Amino acid sequence: MSFTGPSLSSGGRTARRAFEFGRTYVVRPKGKHQATVVWLHGLGDNGSSWSQLLETLPLPNIKWICPTAPTQPISVFGGFPSTAWFDVGDLSEDAPDDLEGLDASAAHVANLLSTEPDDIKLGVGGFSMGAATALYSATCFTLGKYGNNNSYPAKLSAVVGLSGWLPCSKTLPQKIGEVNEAATRAASLPILLCHGKVDDVVQYKFGEKSSASLRSSEFIDVTFKSYNGLGHYTIPDEMDEVCAWLTSKLGLEGSSS
């Protein structure tokens, strides 16, 4: 699946970036299928590694879809290509957001969810850059549209972000206020954020600020969990939290079903 979007070329004309997404890995539910969650990997990774971890979780009612990001030049790597959901130049509050890349990846997620049955609850989660894309998808659902104003089709019931950040956080409160029903959708969407206090890649303060930004943008069901001694990776305690939270928020029957 590929998506293209407009971007400015050096000559000032509108060029189009092509986004060729990689292989998608699917973990089938071991019990009654009640929810489908798209899980997004971090920079330089692929869907395979996370699918192997997610398959071990005691969540028999969830179908996991683990896509692989496009390989594209990454500014923070000096233009060296890597798998990435969008381009990133610097993990600072003032770094520009790659809206074109974010929109393409959020659209890919929505497309992956589009064929799920109507009675299945839908979610999106991710790690690091994947978490940022998941949170961006949450804002698209809330606003009812992508950054390019195209309609956002998926109805999300849960969003999880591990060791990530919220793109476009500075403009979100204003955008929520400008769209009818956006505040209602924001209030209805549960979000779990988890972050290690010694994360040396995506600093802990970005997780804290993302949580605060969501809460100030009408997202009232935001859970923020911090982990002492945790760097930029995941640990069993964190995944246990994810399992318990998803089981609760999605109303899953659990392993006893």
C-alpha positions as a LaTeX table, in Angstrom:
\begin{tabular}{lrrr}
\hline
Residue & $x$ (\AA) & $y$ (\AA) & $z$ (\AA) \\
\hline
Met1 & 0.00 & 0.00 & 0.00 \\
Ser2 & 1.41 & 3.38 & $-0.91$ \\
Phe3 & 0.25 & 6.90 & $-0.30$ \\
Thr4 & 1.49 & 10.11 & $-1.85$ \\
Gly5 & 1.20 & 13.64 & $-0.63$ \\
Pro6 & 2.27 & 17.10 & $-1.75$ \\
Ser7 & 5.55 & 18.60 & $-0.63$ \\
Leu8 & 7.52 & 21.60 & $-1.80$ \\
Ser9 & 10.47 & 20.85 & $-4.02$ \\
Ser10 & 13.57 & 23.05 & $-4.06$ \\
Gly11 & 12.19 & 24.90 & $-7.07$ \\
Gly12 & 9.06 & 25.88 & $-5.21$ \\
Arg13 & 6.86 & 23.60 & $-7.26$ \\
Thr14 & 4.71 & 20.99 & $-5.58$ \\
Ala15 & 6.34 & 17.57 & $-5.67$ \\
Arg16 & 4.86 & 14.36 & $-4.28$ \\
Arg17 & 6.52 & 12.00 & $-1.85$ \\
Ala18 & 5.67 & 8.36 & $-2.38$ \\
Phe19 & 5.25 & 6.27 & 0.76 \\
Glu20 & 5.80 & 2.56 & 0.13 \\
Phe21 & 4.87 & 0.69 & 3.28 \\
Gly22 & 6.62 & $-2.57$ & 4.08 \\
Arg23 & 5.34 & $-5.97$ & 5.14 \\
Thr24 & 2.45 & $-6.28$ & 7.58 \\
Tyr25 & 2.49 & $-9.00$ & 10.26 \\
Val26 & $-0.77$ & $-10.21$ & 11.80 \\
Val27 & $-1.23$ & $-12.00$ & 15.13 \\
Arg28 & $-4.59$ & $-13.78$ & 15.15 \\
Pro29 & $-6.68$ & $-13.84$ & 18.34 \\
Lys30 & $-6.40$ & $-17.11$ & 20.26 \\
Gly31 & $-9.91$ & $-16.70$ & 21.72 \\
Lys32 & $-13.07$ & $-14.83$ & 20.75 \\
His33 & $-12.19$ & $-11.87$ & 18.53 \\
Gln34 & $-13.36$ & $-8.69$ & 20.28 \\
Ala35 & $-10.81$ & $-6.03$ & 19.30 \\
Thr36 & $-8.23$ & $-5.25$ & 16.63 \\
Val37 & $-5.20$ & $-3.10$ & 17.44 \\
Val38 & $-2.67$ & $-1.76$ & 14.94 \\
Trp39 & 0.73 & $-1.61$ & 16.63 \\
Leu40 & 3.45 & 0.66 & 15.22 \\
His41 & 7.17 & 0.03 & 15.67 \\
Gly42 & 9.91 & 2.58 & 16.34 \\
Leu43 & 12.47 & 4.19 & 14.05 \\
Gly44 & 14.58 & 1.67 & 12.13 \\
Asp45 & 12.53 & $-1.33$ & 13.25 \\
Asn46 & 9.86 & $-3.41$ & 11.49 \\
Gly47 & 6.54 & $-5.04$ & 12.27 \\
Ser48 & 8.03 & $-8.49$ & 12.85 \\
Ser49 & 9.79 & $-7.86$ & 16.16 \\
Trp50 & 6.73 & $-6.37$ & 17.84 \\
Ser51 & 4.42 & $-9.07$ & 16.46 \\
Gln52 & 6.57 & $-11.68$ & 18.17 \\
Leu53 & 6.30 & $-9.86$ & 21.50 \\
Leu54 & 2.57 & $-9.15$ & 21.20 \\
Glu55 & 1.88 & $-12.81$ & 20.43 \\
Thr56 & 3.15 & $-13.72$ & 23.91 \\
Leu57 & 0.74 & $-11.40$ & 25.75 \\
Pro58 & $-2.25$ & $-12.86$ & 27.63 \\
Leu59 & $-4.76$ & $-11.02$ & 25.42 \\
Pro60 & $-6.59$ & $-13.79$ & 23.53 \\
Asn61 & $-9.39$ & $-11.50$ & 22.33 \\
Ile62 & $-7.15$ & $-9.09$ & 20.40 \\
Lys63 & $-6.08$ & $-9.33$ & 16.79 \\
Trp64 & $-2.79$ & $-7.45$ & 16.35 \\
Ile65 & $-1.81$ & $-5.85$ & 13.05 \\
Cys66 & 1.87 & $-4.87$ & 12.90 \\
Pro67 & 2.76 & $-2.96$ & 9.73 \\
Thr68 & 6.24 & $-1.91$ & 8.64 \\
Ala69 & 6.97 & 1.74 & 7.96 \\
Pro70 & 8.28 & 3.05 & 4.63 \\
Thr71 & 12.03 & 3.32 & 4.15 \\
Gln72 & 12.77 & 7.02 & 3.64 \\
Pro73 & 15.58 & 9.55 & 4.16 \\
Ile74 & 15.66 & 10.70 & 7.79 \\
Ser75 & 16.90 & 14.19 & 8.61 \\
Val76 & 18.17 & 13.27 & 12.08 \\
Phe77 & 20.41 & 10.68 & 10.36 \\
Gly78 & 21.71 & 13.23 & 7.89 \\
Gly79 & 19.41 & 11.93 & 5.16 \\
Phe80 & 20.38 & 8.27 & 5.60 \\
Pro81 & 17.36 & 6.07 & 4.83 \\
Ser82 & 15.57 & 4.15 & 7.55 \\
Thr83 & 12.15 & 2.67 & 8.22 \\
Ala84 & 10.12 & 5.54 & 9.68 \\
Trp85 & 6.50 & 6.60 & 9.89 \\
Phe86 & 7.51 & 10.21 & 9.17 \\
Asp87 & 10.65 & 12.31 & 8.89 \\
Val88 & 12.15 & 13.61 & 12.10 \\
Gly89 & 14.89 & 16.21 & 12.34 \\
Asp90 & 15.14 & 16.78 & 16.06 \\
Leu91 & 13.25 & 15.62 & 19.12 \\
Ser92 & 12.59 & 19.06 & 20.52 \\
Glu93 & 9.42 & 21.00 & 21.08 \\
Asp94 & 10.29 & 23.44 & 18.33 \\
Ala95 & 11.09 & 20.85 & 15.66 \\
Pro96 & 8.72 & 21.03 & 12.67 \\
Asp97 & 6.19 & 18.23 & 12.31 \\
Asp98 & 6.25 & 16.23 & 9.07 \\
Leu99 & 2.51 & 16.49 & 8.50 \\
Glu100 & 2.69 & 14.83 & 5.11 \\
Gly101 & 4.40 & 11.77 & 6.55 \\
Leu102 & 2.13 & 11.70 & 9.61 \\
Asp103 & $-0.98$ & 11.91 & 7.43 \\
Ala104 & 0.24 & 9.10 & 5.16 \\
Ser105 & 0.98 & 6.82 & 8.11 \\
Ala106 & $-2.28$ & 7.64 & 9.90 \\
Ala107 & $-4.12$ & 6.87 & 6.65 \\
His108 & $-2.27$ & 3.55 & 6.38 \\
Val109 & $-3.40$ & 2.66 & 9.91 \\
Ala110 & $-7.01$ & 3.61 & 9.14 \\
Asn111 & $-6.87$ & 1.55 & 5.95 \\
Leu112 & $-5.63$ & $-1.50$ & 7.87 \\
Leu113 & $-8.59$ & $-1.14$ & 10.23 \\
Ser114 & $-11.16$ & $-0.48$ & 7.50 \\
Thr115 & $-12.00$ & $-4.13$ & 6.81 \\
Glu116 & $-12.62$ & $-5.12$ & 10.43 \\
Pro117 & $-16.20$ & $-6.17$ & 11.29 \\
Asp118 & $-18.51$ & $-3.51$ & 12.73 \\
Asp119 & $-18.77$ & $-5.20$ & 16.13 \\
Ile120 & $-14.99$ & $-5.24$ & 16.66 \\
Lys121 & $-13.48$ & $-2.44$ & 18.75 \\
Leu122 & $-10.53$ & $-0.69$ & 17.13 \\
Gly123 & $-7.32$ & 0.60 & 18.66 \\
Val124 & $-3.88$ & 1.83 & 17.73 \\
Gly125 & $-0.67$ & 1.76 & 19.72 \\
Gly126 & 3.03 & 2.01 & 19.26 \\
Phe127 & 6.54 & 2.54 & 20.56 \\
Ser128 & 8.61 & 5.74 & 20.21 \\
Met129 & 7.93 & 7.14 & 16.72 \\
Gly130 & 5.16 & 4.55 & 16.46 \\
Ala131 & 3.64 & 5.97 & 19.65 \\
Ala132 & 3.80 & 9.45 & 18.13 \\
Thr133 & 1.94 & 8.17 & 15.07 \\
Ala134 & $-0.65$ & 6.45 & 17.28 \\
Leu135 & $-1.24$ & 9.70 & 19.19 \\
Tyr136 & $-1.47$ & 11.61 & 15.92 \\
Ser137 & $-4.11$ & 9.08 & 14.80 \\
Ala138 & $-5.98$ & 9.83 & 18.03 \\
Thr139 & $-6.07$ & 13.53 & 17.16 \\
Cys140 & $-7.22$ & 12.74 & 13.60 \\
Phe141 & $-10.08$ & 10.64 & 14.99 \\
Thr142 & $-11.02$ & 13.40 & 17.40 \\
Leu143 & $-10.96$ & 16.13 & 14.75 \\
Gly144 & $-12.61$ & 13.87 & 12.16 \\
Lys145 & $-9.92$ & 14.70 & 9.63 \\
Tyr146 & $-6.25$ & 14.43 & 8.80 \\
Gly147 & $-3.90$ & 17.41 & 8.80 \\
Asn148 & $-4.64$ & 17.85 & 5.09 \\
Asn149 & $-8.39$ & 18.11 & 5.94 \\
Asn150 & $-9.34$ & 14.81 & 4.31 \\
Ser151 & $-11.95$ & 12.92 & 6.33 \\
Tyr152 & $-10.64$ & 10.40 & 8.90 \\
Pro153 & $-12.73$ & 7.18 & 8.64 \\
Ala154 & $-11.79$ & 4.97 & 11.62 \\
Lys155 & $-13.62$ & 4.91 & 14.96 \\
Leu156 & $-10.99$ & 4.38 & 17.65 \\
Ser157 & $-11.77$ & 2.96 & 21.09 \\
Ala158 & $-8.28$ & 2.94 & 22.66 \\
Val159 & $-4.82$ & 4.40 & 22.03 \\
Val160 & $-1.50$ & 3.35 & 23.62 \\
Gly161 & 1.80 & 5.22 & 23.40 \\
Leu162 & 5.05 & 3.83 & 24.86 \\
Ser163 & 8.13 & 6.08 & 25.06 \\
Gly164 & 6.67 & 8.54 & 22.58 \\
Trp165 & 5.41 & 12.08 & 22.13 \\
Leu166 & 2.42 & 13.99 & 20.79 \\
Pro167 & 2.98 & 15.63 & 17.37 \\
Cys168 & 1.38 & 19.01 & 16.68 \\
Ser169 & 0.69 & 19.48 & 20.39 \\
Lys170 & 0.89 & 23.29 & 20.37 \\
Thr171 & $-2.01$ & 23.76 & 17.96 \\
Leu172 & $-4.22$ & 20.92 & 19.23 \\
Pro173 & $-6.32$ & 22.81 & 21.84 \\
Gln174 & $-7.28$ & 25.45 & 19.29 \\
Lys175 & $-8.15$ & 22.83 & 16.65 \\
Ile176 & $-10.31$ & 20.88 & 19.11 \\
Gly177 & $-12.22$ & 24.07 & 19.89 \\
Glu178 & $-12.87$ & 24.77 & 16.22 \\
Val179 & $-14.50$ & 21.42 & 15.35 \\
Asn180 & $-18.02$ & 20.45 & 16.40 \\
Glu181 & $-18.10$ & 17.21 & 18.43 \\
Ala182 & $-14.29$ & 17.10 & 18.69 \\
Ala183 & $-14.33$ & 17.66 & 22.45 \\
Thr184 & $-16.96$ & 14.92 & 22.85 \\
Arg185 & $-14.86$ & 12.46 & 20.83 \\
Ala186 & $-11.74$ & 13.43 & 22.79 \\
Ala187 & $-13.51$ & 12.82 & 26.09 \\
Ser188 & $-14.69$ & 9.39 & 24.91 \\
Leu189 & $-11.25$ & 8.11 & 23.84 \\
Pro190 & $-9.08$ & 6.43 & 26.52 \\
Ile191 & $-5.33$ & 6.91 & 26.11 \\
Leu192 & $-2.47$ & 5.15 & 27.94 \\
Leu193 & 0.98 & 6.72 & 27.95 \\
Cys194 & 4.00 & 4.95 & 29.46 \\
His195 & 7.52 & 6.39 & 29.71 \\
Gly196 & 10.84 & 5.48 & 31.30 \\
Lys197 & 12.36 & 8.12 & 33.55 \\
Val198 & 15.87 & 7.59 & 32.14 \\
Asp199 & 14.88 & 7.42 & 28.46 \\
Asp200 & 17.90 & 8.82 & 26.59 \\
Val201 & 16.25 & 8.90 & 23.15 \\
Val202 & 12.80 & 10.42 & 23.77 \\
Gln203 & 13.25 & 12.28 & 27.03 \\
Tyr204 & 10.84 & 11.62 & 29.88 \\
Lys205 & 9.75 & 15.27 & 29.86 \\
Phe206 & 8.26 & 14.79 & 26.38 \\
Gly207 & 6.02 & 12.04 & 27.70 \\
Glu208 & 4.95 & 14.23 & 30.62 \\
Lys209 & 4.25 & 17.21 & 28.36 \\
Ser210 & 2.32 & 15.05 & 25.89 \\
Ser211 & 0.09 & 13.84 & 28.70 \\
Ala212 & $-0.50$ & 17.42 & 29.85 \\
Ser213 & $-1.21$ & 18.59 & 26.29 \\
Leu214 & $-3.81$ & 15.87 & 25.78 \\
Arg215 & $-5.53$ & 16.69 & 29.06 \\
Ser216 & $-5.67$ & 20.39 & 28.13 \\
Ser217 & $-7.25$ & 19.41 & 24.79 \\
Glu218 & $-10.36$ & 17.76 & 26.27 \\
Phe219 & $-8.89$ & 14.24 & 26.48 \\
Ile220 & $-10.05$ & 13.45 & 30.00 \\
Asp221 & $-9.34$ & 9.69 & 30.09 \\
Val222 & $-5.53$ & 9.86 & 29.92 \\
Thr223 & $-3.41$ & 7.53 & 32.05 \\
Phe224 & 0.30 & 8.36 & 32.38 \\
Lys225 & 2.61 & 5.70 & 33.84 \\
Ser226 & 6.28 & 6.34 & 34.60 \\
Tyr227 & 8.96 & 3.74 & 35.26 \\
Asn228 & 12.07 & 4.35 & 37.35 \\
Gly229 & 15.27 & 3.11 & 35.73 \\
Leu230 & 13.61 & 2.43 & 32.36 \\
Gly231 & 15.39 & 3.65 & 29.24 \\
His232 & 14.18 & 3.61 & 25.63 \\
Tyr233 & 12.83 & 0.08 & 25.60 \\
Thr234 & 10.00 & $-1.90$ & 27.15 \\
Ile235 & 9.90 & $-4.20$ & 30.19 \\
Pro236 & 7.44 & $-6.86$ & 31.41 \\
Asp237 & 5.96 & $-4.55$ & 34.07 \\
Glu238 & 5.06 & $-2.04$ & 31.36 \\
Met239 & 3.51 & $-4.66$ & 29.09 \\
Asp240 & 1.53 & $-6.01$ & 32.08 \\
Glu241 & 0.12 & $-2.49$ & 32.49 \\
Val242 & $-0.79$ & $-2.39$ & 28.79 \\
Cys243 & $-2.57$ & $-5.75$ & 29.06 \\
Ala244 & $-4.59$ & $-4.75$ & 32.13 \\
Trp245 & $-5.49$ & $-1.36$ & 30.66 \\
Leu246 & $-6.61$ & $-2.76$ & 27.28 \\
Thr247 & $-8.63$ & $-5.50$ & 28.97 \\
Ser248 & $-10.42$ & $-2.85$ & 31.05 \\
Lys249 & $-10.92$ & $-0.14$ & 28.44 \\
Leu250 & $-11.94$ & $-2.50$ & 25.62 \\
Gly251 & $-14.13$ & $-4.65$ & 27.88 \\
Leu252 & $-12.33$ & $-7.86$ & 26.92 \\
Glu253 & $-13.44$ & $-11.19$ & 28.28 \\
Gly254 & $-9.88$ & $-12.22$ & 29.10 \\
Ser255 & $-8.09$ & $-15.53$ & 29.10 \\
Ser256 & $-10.92$ & $-17.30$ & 30.92 \\
Ser257 & $-13.25$ & $-16.97$ & 27.93 \\
\hline
\end{tabular}
